[in-house]
């Protein structure tokens, strides 16, 4: 996903304790996991430093402030740093992606070659995620409606020519497809191999231009490539004349947005209720629109987040 550099001060602050909590709370600290949920009135909300994470962190902070909590936002672009900081209580709340975070925690526990536990089924994914998170002193709150997962786009003219609305349609069309994506797409089961196996799409090659980059989209726009790997909340597709093809056989995992909190600091019903208010309104299209306002219209994430919450009657 999109990532920007973290604040240098945040990196210096968080690097030191990272090794101490790399495998979860030590045995002598296990009481932190089983103790009653904490309810600190001053909470640190983490952002991973890219537009969508910034927006979610801003909305979390505003909703918590509305509920009477003091907040500040800390940007740490590297999950290898912010997840241990979440375990240790240096960060109290962070927006995450269910399947991706489940697989990350699973690899952290069982090794990089561990079989993935995230799946296209949200219930299965959430159960796996909570099993992995709970022993680390983390509580995974309920997901909302918004999901940011891998998605595939073609030009609107290409879709019209071959009557494409879904990835199944593309497979049935028997068109040869050169895919603009990250170089890892060649081997990842949710990318080129999965498109071939699940949808029967004739992927002739992967053009390593990155995930959802301007370069990748321009390659498809010009006809150099036929399809681009991007994300379901990409707000710039219209700028390149691109449309998403529906993942109708559910190849992609359930990367629904979920708040993850440090149980001892922010595991209370008050925090869950405050953040849960967002679940009733925030959808994938809303998130894509807000991303566009920041990335294309150059509005500030805090302004976009506040305006959205006000419009939905949550502030």
Coordinates of N, CA and C in Angstrom, one line a residue, residues 30 107-108 181 253 272 311:
X30 N 2.3 -10.7 31.7 CA 1.1 -11.2 31.1 C -0.2 -10.7 31.8
X107 N 2.7 -14.2 10.6 CA 4.1 -14.3 10.2 C 5.0 -13.9 11.3
X108 N 4.7 -13.0 12.1 CA 5.5 -12.6 13.3 C 5.6 -13.7 14.3
X181 N 1.7 -3.8 -12.4 CA 1.6 -4.1 -11.0 C 3.0 -4.0 -10.4
X253 N -8.6 -11.0 -0.3 CA -8.9 -11.1 1.1 C -9.7 -10.0 1.7
X272 N -14.6 1.8 22.4 CA -15.3 1.0 21.4 C -16.5 1.7 20.9
X311 N -20.8 16.3 8.3 CA -21.8 16.0 7.3 C -22.6 14.8 7.7

